[in-house]
Tab-separated table of C-alpha atoms in Angstrom:
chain	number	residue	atom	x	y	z
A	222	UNK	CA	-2.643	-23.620	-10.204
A	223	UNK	CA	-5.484	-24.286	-12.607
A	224	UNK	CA	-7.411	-26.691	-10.248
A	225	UNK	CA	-6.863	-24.386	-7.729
A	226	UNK	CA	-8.249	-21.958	-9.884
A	227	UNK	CA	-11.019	-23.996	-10.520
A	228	UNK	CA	-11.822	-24.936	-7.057
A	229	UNK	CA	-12.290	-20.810	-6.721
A	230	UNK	CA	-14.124	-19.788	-10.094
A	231	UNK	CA	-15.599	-22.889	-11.335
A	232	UNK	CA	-18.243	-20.844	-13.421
A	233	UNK	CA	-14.422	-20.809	-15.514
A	234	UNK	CA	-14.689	-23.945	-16.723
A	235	UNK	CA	-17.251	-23.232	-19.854
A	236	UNK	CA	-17.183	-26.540	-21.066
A	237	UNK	CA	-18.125	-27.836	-17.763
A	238	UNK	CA	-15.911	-30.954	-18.560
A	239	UNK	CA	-14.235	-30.574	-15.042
A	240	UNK	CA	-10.931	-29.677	-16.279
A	241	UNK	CA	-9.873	-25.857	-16.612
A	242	UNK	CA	-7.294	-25.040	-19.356
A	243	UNK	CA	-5.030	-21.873	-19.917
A	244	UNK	CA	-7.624	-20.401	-22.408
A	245	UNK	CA	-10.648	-20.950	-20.323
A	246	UNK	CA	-9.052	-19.266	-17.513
A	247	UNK	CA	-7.699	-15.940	-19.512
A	248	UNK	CA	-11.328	-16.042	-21.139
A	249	UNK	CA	-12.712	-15.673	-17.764
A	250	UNK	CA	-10.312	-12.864	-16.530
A	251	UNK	CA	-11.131	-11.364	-19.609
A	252	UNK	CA	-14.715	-11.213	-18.725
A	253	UNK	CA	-14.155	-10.081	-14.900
A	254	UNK	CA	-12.177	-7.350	-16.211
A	255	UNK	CA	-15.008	-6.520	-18.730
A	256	UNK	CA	-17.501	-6.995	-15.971
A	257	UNK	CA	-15.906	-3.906	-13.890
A	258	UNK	CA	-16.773	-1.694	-17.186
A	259	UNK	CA	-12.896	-2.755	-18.490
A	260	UNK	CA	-11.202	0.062	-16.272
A	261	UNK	CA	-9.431	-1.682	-13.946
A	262	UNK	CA	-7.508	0.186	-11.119
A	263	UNK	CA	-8.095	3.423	-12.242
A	264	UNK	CA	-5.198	5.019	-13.427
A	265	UNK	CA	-6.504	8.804	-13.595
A	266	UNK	CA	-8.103	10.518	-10.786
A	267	UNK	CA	-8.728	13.531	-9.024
A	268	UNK	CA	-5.863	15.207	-6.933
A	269	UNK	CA	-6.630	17.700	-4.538
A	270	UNK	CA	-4.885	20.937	-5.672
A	271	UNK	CA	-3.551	21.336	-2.493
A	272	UNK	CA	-0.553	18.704	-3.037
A	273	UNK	CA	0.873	21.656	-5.146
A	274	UNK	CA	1.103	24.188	-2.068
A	275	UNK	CA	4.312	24.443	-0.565
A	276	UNK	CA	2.310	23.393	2.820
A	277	UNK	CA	-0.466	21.540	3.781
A	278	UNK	CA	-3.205	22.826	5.491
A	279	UNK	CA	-2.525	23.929	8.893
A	280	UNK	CA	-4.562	21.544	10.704
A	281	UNK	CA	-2.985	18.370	9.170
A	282	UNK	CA	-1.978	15.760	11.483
A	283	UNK	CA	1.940	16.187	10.869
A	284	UNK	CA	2.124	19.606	12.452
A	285	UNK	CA	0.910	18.369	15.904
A	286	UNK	CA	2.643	17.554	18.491
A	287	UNK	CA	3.308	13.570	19.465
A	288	UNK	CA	0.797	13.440	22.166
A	289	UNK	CA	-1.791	15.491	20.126
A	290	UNK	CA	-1.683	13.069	17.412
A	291	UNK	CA	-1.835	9.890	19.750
A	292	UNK	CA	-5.061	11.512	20.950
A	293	UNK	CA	-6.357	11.597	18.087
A	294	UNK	CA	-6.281	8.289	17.191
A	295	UNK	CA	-7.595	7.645	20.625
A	296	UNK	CA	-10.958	9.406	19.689
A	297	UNK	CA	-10.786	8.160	16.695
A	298	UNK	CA	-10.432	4.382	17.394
A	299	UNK	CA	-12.005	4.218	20.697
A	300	UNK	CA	-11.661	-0.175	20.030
A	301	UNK	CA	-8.163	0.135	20.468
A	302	UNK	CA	-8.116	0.987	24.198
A	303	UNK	CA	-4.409	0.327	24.511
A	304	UNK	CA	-3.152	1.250	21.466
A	305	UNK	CA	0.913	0.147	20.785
A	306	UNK	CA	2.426	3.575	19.602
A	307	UNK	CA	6.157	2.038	20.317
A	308	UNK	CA	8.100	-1.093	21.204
A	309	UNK	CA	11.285	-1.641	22.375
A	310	UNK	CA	14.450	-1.755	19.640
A	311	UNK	CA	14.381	-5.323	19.145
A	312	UNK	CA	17.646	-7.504	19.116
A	313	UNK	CA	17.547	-8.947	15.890
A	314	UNK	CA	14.137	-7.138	13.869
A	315	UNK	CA	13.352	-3.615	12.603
A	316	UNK	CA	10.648	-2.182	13.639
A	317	UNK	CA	8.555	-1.155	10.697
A	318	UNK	CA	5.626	0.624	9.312
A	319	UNK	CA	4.322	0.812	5.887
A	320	UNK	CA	1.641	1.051	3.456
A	321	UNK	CA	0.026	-0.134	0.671
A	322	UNK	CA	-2.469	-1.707	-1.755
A	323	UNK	CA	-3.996	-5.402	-2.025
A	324	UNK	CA	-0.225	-6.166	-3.280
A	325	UNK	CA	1.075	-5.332	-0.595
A	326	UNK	CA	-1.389	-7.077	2.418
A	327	UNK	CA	0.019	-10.735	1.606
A	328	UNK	CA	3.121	-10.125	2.322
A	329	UNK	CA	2.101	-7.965	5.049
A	330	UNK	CA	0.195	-10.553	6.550
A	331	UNK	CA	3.198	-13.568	6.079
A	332	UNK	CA	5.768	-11.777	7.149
A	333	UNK	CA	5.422	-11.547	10.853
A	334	UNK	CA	4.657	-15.660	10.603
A	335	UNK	CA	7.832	-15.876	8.882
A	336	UNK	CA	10.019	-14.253	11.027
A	337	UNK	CA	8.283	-16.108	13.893
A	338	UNK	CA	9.064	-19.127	12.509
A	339	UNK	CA	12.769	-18.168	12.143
A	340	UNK	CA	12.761	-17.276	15.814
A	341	UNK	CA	12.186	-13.813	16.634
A	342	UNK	CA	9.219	-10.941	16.628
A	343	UNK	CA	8.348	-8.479	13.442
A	344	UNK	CA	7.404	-5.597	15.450
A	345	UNK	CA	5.010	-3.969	12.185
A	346	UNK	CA	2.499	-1.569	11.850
A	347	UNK	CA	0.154	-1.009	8.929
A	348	UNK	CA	-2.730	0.782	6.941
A	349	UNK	CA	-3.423	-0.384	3.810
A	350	UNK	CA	-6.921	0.098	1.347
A	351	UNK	CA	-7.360	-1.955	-1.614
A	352	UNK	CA	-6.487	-0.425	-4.929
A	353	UNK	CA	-5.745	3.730	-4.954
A	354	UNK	CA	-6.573	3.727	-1.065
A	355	UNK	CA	-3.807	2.032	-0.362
A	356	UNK	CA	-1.482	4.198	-2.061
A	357	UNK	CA	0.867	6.698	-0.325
A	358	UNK	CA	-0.935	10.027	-1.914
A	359	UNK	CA	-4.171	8.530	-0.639
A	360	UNK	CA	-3.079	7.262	2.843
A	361	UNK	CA	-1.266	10.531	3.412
A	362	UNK	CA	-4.545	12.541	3.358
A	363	UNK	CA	-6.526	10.118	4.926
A	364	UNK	CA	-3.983	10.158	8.513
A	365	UNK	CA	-4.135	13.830	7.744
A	366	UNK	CA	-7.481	14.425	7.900
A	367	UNK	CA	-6.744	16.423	4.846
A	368	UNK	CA	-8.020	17.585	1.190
A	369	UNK	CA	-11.123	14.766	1.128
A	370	UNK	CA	-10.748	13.992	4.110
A	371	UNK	CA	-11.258	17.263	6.188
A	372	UNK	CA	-12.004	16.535	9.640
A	373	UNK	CA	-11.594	13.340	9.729
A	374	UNK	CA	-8.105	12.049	10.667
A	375	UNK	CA	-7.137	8.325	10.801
A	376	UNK	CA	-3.335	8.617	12.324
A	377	UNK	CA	-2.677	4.888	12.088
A	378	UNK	CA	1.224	5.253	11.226
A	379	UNK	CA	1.795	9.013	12.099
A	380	UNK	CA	0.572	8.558	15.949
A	381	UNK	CA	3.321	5.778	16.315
A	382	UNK	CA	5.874	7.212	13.748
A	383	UNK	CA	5.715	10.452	15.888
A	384	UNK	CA	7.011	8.605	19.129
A	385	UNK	CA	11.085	8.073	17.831
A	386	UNK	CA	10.824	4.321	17.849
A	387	UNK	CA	10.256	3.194	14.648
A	388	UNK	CA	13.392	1.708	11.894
A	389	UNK	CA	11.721	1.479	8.712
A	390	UNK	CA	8.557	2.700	6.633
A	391	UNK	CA	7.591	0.471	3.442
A	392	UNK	CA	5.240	1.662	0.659
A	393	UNK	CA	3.527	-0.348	-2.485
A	394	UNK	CA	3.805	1.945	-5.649
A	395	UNK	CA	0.109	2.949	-7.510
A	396	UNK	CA	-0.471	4.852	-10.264
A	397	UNK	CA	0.451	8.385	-11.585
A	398	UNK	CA	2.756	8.519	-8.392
A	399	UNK	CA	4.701	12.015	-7.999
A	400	UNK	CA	7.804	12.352	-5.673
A	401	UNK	CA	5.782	14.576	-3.259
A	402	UNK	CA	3.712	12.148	-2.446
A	403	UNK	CA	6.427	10.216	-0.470
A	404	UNK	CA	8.515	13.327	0.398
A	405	UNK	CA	5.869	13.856	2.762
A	406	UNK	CA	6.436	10.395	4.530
A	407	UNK	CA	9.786	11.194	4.713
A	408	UNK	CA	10.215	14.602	5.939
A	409	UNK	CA	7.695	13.090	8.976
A	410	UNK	CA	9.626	9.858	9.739
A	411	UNK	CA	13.090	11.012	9.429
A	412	UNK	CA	11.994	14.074	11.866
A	413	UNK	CA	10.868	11.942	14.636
A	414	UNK	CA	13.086	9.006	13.815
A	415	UNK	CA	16.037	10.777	12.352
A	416	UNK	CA	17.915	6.998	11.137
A	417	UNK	CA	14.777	5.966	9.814
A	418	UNK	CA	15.012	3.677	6.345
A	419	UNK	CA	12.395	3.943	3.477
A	420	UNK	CA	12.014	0.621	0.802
A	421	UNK	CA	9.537	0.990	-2.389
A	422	UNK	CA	8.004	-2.361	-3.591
A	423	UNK	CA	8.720	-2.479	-7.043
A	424	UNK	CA	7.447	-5.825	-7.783
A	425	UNK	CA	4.566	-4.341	-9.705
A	426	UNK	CA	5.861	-3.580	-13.381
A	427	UNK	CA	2.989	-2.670	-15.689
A	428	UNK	CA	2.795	-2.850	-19.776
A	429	UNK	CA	1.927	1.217	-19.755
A	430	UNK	CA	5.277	1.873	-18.477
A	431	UNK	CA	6.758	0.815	-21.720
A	432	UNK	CA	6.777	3.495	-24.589
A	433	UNK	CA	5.797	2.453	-26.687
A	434	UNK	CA	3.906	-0.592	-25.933
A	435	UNK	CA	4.584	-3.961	-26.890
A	436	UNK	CA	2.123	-4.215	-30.225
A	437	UNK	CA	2.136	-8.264	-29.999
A	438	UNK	CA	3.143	-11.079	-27.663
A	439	UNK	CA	6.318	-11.719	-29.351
A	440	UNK	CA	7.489	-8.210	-27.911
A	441	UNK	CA	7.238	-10.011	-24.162
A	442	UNK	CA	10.870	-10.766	-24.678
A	443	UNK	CA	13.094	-11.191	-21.150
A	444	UNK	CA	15.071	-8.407	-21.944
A	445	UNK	CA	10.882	-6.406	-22.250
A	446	UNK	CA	10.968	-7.306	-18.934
A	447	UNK	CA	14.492	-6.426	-17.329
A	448	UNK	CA	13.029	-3.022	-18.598
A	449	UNK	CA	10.709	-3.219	-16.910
């Protein structure tokens, strides 16, 4: 992993001796992190107001019919002249949709080859945004056309979740996340696709979760991180 590592960020190696070790590389993570002001993801941000309304505005995506919706995205991505809204129940795959952050778009992107190579199509659909745009509060109001994005609708999942044919929806997790924020996915899928499943990636446990937080290495215990 380290020459691989090198191979990508050989400014890493500070000793320039051709060999990266353990401490050179969290040195120069360090100083990427640093280099982005030492934020990070952010982990605060603005949320619209409006996500404490018992409704959305009225001219959100998910009060519009199935065919209003699919013309939507129509105008909206006029590149995709034949759009796939719906397949066919497959024999052996679910059909799924799901979003998510740069966690997420590996496995996103492996998946289909997987199943492939174990001998059958991964019908999947997806709109992810790295960091907080692809998280579910974020992706929500950006298919709505909603909050920050008034007017401007991207119906990626909602114009083919709308059609009946879809299994499964999968989310990645972000920061700060309230239950609204996927009761809204919900309400939507199961009403069109009233069997519909829902799976949470929690593969993404973070320090801050822990109160209170680990004060020195020796904390980082197996049992830290079964809590986690």
């Amino acid at each position: 992993q380290l020459r691989q590592w090198l191979r990508r960020f050989p400014a890493a190696d500070t000793d320039g001796n051709g060999t990266l070790t353990a401490e050179e590389a969290r040195a120069f993570m360090a100083s990427r992190r640093q280099g982005r002001n030492g934020q990070g993801p952010p982990t605060e941000f603005y949320v619209d107001p409006g996500w404490s309304k018992a409704r959305f505005p009225d001219n959100a995506v998910c009060y519009m019919t199935p065919p209003e919706i699919q013309a939507i995205y129509r105008e909206v991505f006029p590149k995709d002249p034949q759009p796939v809204f719906q397949v066919p129940q497959p024999e052996k795959a679910l059909r799924i949709v799901g979003t998510g952050h740069s966690f997420m778009a590996p496995g996103y992107r492996t998946f289909p080859v997987i199943c492939r190579a174990a001998g059958f199509e991964q019908p999947l659909r997806t709109h992810t945004g790295g960091g907080m745009t692809g998280s579910v509060r974020y992706k929500w109001e950006q298919e709505n056309g909603i909050f920050g994005f008034a007017g401007k609708p991207q119906p990626k999942l909602l114009a083919a979740m709308a059609t009946g044919a879809w299994d499964a929806m999968m989310w990645g997790p972000y920061y700060a996340d309230r239950p609204e924020y996927y009761a809204c996915w919900i309400d939507f899928g199961l009403k069109h696709n009233p069997n519909m499943e829902f799976y949470l990636s929690d593969a993404w446990p973070s320090l801050r979760q822990l109160r209170p937080s680990p004060k020195s290495e020796d904390e980082l215990s197996a049992e830290t991180f079964v809590r986690l």
